PDB file of C-alpha atoms in Angstrom:
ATOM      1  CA  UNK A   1      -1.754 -24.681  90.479  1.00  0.00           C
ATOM      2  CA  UNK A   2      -4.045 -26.502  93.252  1.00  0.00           C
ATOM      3  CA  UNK A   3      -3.604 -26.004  96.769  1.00  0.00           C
ATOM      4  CA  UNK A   4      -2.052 -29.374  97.366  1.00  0.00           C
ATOM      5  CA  UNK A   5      -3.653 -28.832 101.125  1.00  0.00           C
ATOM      6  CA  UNK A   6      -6.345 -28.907 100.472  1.00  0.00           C
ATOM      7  CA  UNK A   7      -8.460 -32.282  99.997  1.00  0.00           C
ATOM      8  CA  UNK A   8     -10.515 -31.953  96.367  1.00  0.00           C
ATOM      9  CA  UNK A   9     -12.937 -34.773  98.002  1.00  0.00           C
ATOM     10  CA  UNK A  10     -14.143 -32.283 100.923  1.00  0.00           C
ATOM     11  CA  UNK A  11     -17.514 -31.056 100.617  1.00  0.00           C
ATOM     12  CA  UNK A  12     -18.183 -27.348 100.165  1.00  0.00           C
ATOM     13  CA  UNK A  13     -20.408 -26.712 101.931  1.00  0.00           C
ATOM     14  CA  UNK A  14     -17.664 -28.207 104.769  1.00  0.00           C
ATOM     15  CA  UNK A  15     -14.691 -26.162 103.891  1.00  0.00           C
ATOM     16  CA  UNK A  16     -15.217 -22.316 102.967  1.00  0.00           C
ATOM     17  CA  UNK A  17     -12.092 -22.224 101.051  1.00  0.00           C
ATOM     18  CA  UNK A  18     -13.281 -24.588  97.897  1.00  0.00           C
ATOM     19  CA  UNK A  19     -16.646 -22.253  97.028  1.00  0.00           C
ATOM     20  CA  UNK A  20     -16.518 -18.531  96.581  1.00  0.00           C
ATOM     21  CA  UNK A  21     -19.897 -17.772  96.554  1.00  0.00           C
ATOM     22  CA  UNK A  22     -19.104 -18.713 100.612  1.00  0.00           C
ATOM     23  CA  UNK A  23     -19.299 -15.658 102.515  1.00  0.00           C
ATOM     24  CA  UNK A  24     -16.503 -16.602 105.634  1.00  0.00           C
ATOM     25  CA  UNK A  25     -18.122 -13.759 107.432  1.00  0.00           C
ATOM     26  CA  UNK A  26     -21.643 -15.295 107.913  1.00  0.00           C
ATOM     27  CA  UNK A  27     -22.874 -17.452 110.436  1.00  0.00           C
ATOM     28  CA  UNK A  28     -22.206 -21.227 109.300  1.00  0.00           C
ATOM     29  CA  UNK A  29     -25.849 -21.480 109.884  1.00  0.00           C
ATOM     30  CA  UNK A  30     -26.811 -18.223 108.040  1.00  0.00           C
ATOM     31  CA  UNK A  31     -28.049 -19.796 104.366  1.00  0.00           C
ATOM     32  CA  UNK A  32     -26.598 -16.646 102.495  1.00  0.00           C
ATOM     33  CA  UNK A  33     -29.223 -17.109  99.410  1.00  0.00           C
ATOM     34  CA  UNK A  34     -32.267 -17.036 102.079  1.00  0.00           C
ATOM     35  CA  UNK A  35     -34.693 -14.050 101.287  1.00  0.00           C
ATOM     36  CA  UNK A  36     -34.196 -11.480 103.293  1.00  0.00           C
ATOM     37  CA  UNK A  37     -37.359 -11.123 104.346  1.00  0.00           C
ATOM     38  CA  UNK A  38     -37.317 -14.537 105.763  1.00  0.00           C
ATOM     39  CA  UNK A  39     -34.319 -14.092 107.516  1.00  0.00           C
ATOM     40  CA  UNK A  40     -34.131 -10.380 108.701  1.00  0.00           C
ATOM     41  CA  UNK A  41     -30.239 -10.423 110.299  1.00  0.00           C
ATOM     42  CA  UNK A  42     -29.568 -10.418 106.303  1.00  0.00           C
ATOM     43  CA  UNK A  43     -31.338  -7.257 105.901  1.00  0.00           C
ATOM     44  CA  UNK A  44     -30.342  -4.157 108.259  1.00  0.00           C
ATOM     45  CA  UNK A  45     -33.674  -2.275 107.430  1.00  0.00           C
ATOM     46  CA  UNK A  46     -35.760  -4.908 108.899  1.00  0.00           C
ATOM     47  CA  UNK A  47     -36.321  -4.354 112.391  1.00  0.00           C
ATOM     48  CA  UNK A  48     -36.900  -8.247 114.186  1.00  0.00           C
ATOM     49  CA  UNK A  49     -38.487  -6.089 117.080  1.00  0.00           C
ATOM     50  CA  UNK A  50     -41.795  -5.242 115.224  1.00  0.00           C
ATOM     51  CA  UNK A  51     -44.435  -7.122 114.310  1.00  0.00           C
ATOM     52  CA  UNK A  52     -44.112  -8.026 110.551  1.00  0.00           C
ATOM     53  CA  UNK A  53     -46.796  -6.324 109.731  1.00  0.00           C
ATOM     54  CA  UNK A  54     -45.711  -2.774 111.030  1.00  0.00           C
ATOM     55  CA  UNK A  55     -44.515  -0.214 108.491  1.00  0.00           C
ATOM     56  CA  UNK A  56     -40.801   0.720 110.086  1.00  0.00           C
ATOM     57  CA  UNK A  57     -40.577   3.692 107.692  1.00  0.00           C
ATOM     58  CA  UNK A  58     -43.569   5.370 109.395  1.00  0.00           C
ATOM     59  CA  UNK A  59     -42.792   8.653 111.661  1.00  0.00           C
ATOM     60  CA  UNK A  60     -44.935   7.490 114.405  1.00  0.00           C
ATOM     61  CA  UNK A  61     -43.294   4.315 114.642  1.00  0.00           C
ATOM     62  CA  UNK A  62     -40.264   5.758 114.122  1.00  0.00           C
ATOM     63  CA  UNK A  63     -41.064   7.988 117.320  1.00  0.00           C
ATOM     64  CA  UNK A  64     -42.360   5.440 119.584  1.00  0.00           C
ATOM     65  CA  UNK A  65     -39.861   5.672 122.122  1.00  0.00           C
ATOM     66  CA  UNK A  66     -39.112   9.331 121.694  1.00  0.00           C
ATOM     67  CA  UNK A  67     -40.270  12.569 123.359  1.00  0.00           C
ATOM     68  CA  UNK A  68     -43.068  14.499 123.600  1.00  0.00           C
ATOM     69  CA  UNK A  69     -42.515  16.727 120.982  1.00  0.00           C
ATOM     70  CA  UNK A  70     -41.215  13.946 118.607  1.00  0.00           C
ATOM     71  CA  UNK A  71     -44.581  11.986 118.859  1.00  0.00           C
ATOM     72  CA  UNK A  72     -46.397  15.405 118.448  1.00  0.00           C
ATOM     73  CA  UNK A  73     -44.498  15.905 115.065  1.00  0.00           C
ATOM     74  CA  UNK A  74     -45.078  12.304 113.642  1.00  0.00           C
ATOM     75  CA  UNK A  75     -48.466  11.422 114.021  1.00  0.00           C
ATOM     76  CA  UNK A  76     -49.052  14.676 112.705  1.00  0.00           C
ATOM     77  CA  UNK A  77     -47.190  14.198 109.500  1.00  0.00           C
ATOM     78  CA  UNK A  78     -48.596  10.741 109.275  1.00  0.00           C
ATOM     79  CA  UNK A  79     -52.034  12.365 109.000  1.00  0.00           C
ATOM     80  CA  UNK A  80     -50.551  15.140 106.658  1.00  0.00           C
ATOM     81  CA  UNK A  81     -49.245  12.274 104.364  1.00  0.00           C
ATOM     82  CA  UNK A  82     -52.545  10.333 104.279  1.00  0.00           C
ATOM     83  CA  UNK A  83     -54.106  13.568 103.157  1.00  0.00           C
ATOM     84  CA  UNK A  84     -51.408  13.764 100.267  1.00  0.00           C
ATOM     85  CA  UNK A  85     -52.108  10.352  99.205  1.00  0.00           C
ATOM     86  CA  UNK A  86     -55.703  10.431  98.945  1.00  0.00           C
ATOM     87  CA  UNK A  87     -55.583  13.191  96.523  1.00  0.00           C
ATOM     88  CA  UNK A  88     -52.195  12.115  94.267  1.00  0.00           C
ATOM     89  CA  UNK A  89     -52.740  10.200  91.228  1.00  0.00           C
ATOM     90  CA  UNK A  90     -56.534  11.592  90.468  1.00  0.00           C
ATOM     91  CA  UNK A  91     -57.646  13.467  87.850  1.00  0.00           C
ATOM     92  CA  UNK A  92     -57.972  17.051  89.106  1.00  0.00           C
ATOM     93  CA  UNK A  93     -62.147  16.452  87.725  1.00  0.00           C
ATOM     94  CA  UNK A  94     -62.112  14.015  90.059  1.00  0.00           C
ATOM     95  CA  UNK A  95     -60.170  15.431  92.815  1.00  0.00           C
ATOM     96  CA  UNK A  96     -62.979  18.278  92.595  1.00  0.00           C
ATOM     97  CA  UNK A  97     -65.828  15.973  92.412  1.00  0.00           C
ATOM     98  CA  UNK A  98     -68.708  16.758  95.051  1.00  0.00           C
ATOM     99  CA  UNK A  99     -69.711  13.038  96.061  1.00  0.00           C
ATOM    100  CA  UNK A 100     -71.797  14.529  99.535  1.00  0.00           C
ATOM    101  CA  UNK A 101     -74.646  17.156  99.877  1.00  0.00           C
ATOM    102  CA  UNK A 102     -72.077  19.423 101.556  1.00  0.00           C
ATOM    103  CA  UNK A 103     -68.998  21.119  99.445  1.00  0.00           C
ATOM    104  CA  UNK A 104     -66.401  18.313 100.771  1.00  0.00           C
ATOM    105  CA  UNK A 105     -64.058  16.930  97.962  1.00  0.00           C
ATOM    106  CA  UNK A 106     -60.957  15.563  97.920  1.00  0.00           C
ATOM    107  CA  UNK A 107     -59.718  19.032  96.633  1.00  0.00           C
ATOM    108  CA  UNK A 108     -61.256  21.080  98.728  1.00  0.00           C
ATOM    109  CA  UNK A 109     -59.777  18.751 101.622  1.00  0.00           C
ATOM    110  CA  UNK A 110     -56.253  19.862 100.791  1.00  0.00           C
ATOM    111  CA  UNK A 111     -57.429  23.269  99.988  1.00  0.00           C
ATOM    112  CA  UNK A 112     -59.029  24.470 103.525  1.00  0.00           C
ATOM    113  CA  UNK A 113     -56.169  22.062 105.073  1.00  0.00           C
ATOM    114  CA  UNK A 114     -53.561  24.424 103.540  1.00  0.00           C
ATOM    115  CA  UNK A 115     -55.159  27.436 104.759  1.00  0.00           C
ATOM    116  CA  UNK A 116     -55.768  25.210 108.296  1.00  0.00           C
ATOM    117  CA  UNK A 117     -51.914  25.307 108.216  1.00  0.00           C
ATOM    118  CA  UNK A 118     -51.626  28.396 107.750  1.00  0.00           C
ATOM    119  CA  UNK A 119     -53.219  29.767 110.840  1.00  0.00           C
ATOM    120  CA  UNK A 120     -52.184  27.823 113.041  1.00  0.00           C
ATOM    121  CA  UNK A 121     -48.722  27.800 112.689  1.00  0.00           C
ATOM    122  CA  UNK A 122     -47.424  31.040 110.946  1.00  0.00           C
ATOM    123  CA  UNK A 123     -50.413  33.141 111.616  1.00  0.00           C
ATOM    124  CA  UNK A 124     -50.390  32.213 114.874  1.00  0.00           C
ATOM    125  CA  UNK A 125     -46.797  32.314 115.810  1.00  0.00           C
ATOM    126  CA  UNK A 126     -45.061  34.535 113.927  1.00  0.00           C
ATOM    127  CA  UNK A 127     -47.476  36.032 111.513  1.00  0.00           C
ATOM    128  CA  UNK A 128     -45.130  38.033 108.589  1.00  0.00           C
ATOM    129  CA  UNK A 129     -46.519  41.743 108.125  1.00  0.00           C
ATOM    130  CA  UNK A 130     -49.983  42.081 107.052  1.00  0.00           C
ATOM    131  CA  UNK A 131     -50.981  38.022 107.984  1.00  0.00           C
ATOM    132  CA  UNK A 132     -53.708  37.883 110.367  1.00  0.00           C
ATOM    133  CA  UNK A 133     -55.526  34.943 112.124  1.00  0.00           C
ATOM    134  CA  UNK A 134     -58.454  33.812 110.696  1.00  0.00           C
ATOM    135  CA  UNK A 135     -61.702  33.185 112.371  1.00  0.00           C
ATOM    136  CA  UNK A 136     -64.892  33.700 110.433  1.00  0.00           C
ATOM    137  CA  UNK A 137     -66.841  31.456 109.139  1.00  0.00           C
ATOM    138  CA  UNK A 138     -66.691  32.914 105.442  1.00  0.00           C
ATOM    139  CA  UNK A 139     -63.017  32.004 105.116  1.00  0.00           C
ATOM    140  CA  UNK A 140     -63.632  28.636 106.385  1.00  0.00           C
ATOM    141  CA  UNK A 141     -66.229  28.684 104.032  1.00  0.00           C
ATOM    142  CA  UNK A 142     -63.485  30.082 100.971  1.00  0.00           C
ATOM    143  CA  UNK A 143     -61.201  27.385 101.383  1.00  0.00           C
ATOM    144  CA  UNK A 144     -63.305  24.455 100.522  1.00  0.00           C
ATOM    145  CA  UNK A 145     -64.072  26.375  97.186  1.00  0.00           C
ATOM    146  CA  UNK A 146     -62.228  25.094  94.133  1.00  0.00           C
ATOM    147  CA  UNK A 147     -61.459  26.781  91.702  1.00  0.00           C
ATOM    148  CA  UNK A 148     -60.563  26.397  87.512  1.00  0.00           C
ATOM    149  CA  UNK A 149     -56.572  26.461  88.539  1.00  0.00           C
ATOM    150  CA  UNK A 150     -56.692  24.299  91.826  1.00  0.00           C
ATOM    151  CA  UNK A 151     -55.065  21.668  89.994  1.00  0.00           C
ATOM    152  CA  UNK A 152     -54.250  18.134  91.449  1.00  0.00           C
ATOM    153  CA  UNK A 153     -50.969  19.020  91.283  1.00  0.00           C
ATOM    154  CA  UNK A 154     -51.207  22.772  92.451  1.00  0.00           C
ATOM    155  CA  UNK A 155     -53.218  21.775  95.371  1.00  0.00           C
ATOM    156  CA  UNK A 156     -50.531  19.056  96.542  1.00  0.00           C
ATOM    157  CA  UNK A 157     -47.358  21.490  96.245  1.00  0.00           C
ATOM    158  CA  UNK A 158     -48.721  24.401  97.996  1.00  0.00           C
ATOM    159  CA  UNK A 159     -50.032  21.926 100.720  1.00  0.00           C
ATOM    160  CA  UNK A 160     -46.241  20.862 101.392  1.00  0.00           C
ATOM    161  CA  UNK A 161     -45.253  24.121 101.058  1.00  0.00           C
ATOM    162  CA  UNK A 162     -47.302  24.930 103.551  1.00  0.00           C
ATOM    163  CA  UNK A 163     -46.525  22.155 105.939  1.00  0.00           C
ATOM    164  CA  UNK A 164     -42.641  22.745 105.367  1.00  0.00           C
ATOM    165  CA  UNK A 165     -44.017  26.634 106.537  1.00  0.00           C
ATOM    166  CA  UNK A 166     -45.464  25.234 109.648  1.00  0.00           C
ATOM    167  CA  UNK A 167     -42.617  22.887 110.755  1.00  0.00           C
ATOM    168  CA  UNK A 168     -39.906  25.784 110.451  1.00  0.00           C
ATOM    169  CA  UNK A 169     -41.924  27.841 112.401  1.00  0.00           C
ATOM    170  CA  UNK A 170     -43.044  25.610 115.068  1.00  0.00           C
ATOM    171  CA  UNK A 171     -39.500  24.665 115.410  1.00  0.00           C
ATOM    172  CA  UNK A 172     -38.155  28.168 116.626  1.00  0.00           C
ATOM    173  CA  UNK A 173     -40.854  27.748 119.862  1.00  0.00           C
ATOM    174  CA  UNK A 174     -40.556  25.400 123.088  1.00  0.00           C
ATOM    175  CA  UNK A 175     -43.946  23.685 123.344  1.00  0.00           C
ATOM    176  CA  UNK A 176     -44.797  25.940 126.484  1.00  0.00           C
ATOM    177  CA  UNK A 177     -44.732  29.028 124.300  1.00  0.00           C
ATOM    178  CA  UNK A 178     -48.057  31.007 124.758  1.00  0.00           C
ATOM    179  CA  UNK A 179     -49.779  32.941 121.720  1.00  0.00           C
ATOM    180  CA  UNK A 180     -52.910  35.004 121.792  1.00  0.00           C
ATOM    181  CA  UNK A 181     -55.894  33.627 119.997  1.00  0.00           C
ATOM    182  CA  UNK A 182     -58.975  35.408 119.399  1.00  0.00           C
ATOM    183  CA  UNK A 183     -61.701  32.721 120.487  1.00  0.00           C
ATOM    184  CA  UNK A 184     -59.538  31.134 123.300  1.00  0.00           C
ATOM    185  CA  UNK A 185     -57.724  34.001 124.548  1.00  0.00           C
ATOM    186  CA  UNK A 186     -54.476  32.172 125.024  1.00  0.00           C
ATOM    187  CA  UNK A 187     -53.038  28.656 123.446  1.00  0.00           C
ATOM    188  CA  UNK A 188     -49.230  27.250 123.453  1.00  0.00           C
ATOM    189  CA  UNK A 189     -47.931  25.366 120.541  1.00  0.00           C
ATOM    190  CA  UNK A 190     -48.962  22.287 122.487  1.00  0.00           C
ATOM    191  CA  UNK A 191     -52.193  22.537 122.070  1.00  0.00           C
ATOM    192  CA  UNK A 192     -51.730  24.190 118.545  1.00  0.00           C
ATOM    193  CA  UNK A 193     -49.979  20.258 117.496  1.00  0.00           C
ATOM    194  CA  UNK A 194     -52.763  18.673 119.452  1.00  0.00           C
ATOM    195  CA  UNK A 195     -55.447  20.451 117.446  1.00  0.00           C
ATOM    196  CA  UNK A 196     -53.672  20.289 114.075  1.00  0.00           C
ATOM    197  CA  UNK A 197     -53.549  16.515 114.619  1.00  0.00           C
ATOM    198  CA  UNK A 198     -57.241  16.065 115.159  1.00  0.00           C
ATOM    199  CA  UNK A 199     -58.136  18.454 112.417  1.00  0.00           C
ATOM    200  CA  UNK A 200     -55.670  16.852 109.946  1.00  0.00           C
ATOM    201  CA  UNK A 201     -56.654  13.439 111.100  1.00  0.00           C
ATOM    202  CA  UNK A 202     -60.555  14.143 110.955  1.00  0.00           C
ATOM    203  CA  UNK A 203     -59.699  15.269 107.305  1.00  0.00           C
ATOM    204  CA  UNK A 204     -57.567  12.850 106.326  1.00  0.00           C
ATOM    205  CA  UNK A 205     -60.699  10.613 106.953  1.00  0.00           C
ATOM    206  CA  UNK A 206     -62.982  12.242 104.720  1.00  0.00           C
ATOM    207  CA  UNK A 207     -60.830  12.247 101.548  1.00  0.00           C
ATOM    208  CA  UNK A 208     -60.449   8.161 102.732  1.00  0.00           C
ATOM    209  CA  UNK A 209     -63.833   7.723 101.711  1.00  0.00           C
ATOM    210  CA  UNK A 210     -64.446  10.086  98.979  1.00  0.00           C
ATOM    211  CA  UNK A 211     -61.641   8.246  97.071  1.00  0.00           C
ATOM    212  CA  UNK A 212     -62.564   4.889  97.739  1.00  0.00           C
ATOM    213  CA  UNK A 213     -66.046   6.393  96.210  1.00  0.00           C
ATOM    214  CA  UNK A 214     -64.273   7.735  93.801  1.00  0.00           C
ATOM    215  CA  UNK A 215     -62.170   4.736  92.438  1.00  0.00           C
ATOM    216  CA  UNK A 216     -62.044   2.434  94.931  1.00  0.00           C
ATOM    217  CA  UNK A 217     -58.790   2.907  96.544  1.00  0.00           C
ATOM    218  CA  UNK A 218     -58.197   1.905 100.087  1.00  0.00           C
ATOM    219  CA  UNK A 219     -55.753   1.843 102.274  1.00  0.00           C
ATOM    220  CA  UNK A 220     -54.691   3.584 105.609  1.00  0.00           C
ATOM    221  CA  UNK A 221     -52.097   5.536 104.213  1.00  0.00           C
TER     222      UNK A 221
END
């Protein structure tokens, strides 16, 4: 039976009651069928703060109010993702391509990356038995070389396994702690993120272009 109460003339849009597809809990000026992306208090993962055209999702905006070591960490995954995305969805003929005079591919990118990884972090800070730090220029040389097995898909997963390495091991250390180093006689991880970030990002440049040259994908990450 009818709420008697309740005046069938009234307009619904007037009197919550008479339409269930009313939310009560919304602003009466809220439109509850607006887009989301038009009206972001609808949407909790939109942040109003940013610009629209910021990416919330990535770490370095994620860390732009946080500490040292935080903004360290981000902008050098960021770069460690662009690398990762450069080289995913190629064909591992074209991944190994040579597109320059010089033995720079999108391949070898990852492939001396990993082994850049490598020494800084574990190598460098806590080195299992038998690892040693690199420093000649004939295994700089080694990891651009690509071989028959350095698959697209080889290359990515022992880059992030390598990354994951480096994060663990950077974590056990404040950023004040001082290792030896060969060439510099002393670094702290500091400097070890500092550098990572320029080499990664310097990198992360080069497979840019070769894969624009390669099939025309852009973008900056």
């Amino acid at each position: 039976m009818a709420d008697l109460t309740v005046d069938p003339t009234l307009d619904p849009t007037t009197d919550p009651t008479l339409d269930p597809t009313t939310d009560p809990t919304l602003d009466p000026t809220i439109d509850p069928t607006l887009d989301p992306t038009i009206d972001p208090t609808l949407d909790p993962t939109i942040d109003p703060t940013l610009d629209p055209t910021i990416d919330p999702t990535l770490a370095p905006v994620i860390a732009r109010t946080g500490d040292e070591r935080a903004v360290l960490e981000a902008f050098l995954d960021l770069h460690r993702q662009v690398v990762l995305t450069k080289l995913r969805g190629l064909a591992d003929a074209d991944a190994a391509r040579r597109l320059v005079p010089s033995d720079t591919t999108v391949a070898g990118v990852v492939k001396h990356l990993t082994m850049v990884e490598a020494n800084w972090f574990p190598r460098l800070l806590a080195p299992e038995p038998g690892e040693e730090h690199l420093t000649s220029p004939q295994s700089g040389q080694e990891s651009w070389t690509i071989r028959a097995d350095d698959t697209v898909d080889r290359l990515a997963a022992g880059y992030e396994a390598a990354c994951a390495r480096s994060r663990a091991v950077a974590a056990r250390f404040p950023l004040d702690h001082v290792v030896s180093q060969p060439q510099l006689d002393e670094v702290n991880l500091r400097w070890i993120y500092v550098h990572m970030i320029e080499e990664t990002a310097r990198h992360a440049g080069h497979a840019d272009i070769l894969r624009e040259l390669t099939d025309g994908q852009t973008g900056a990450v």
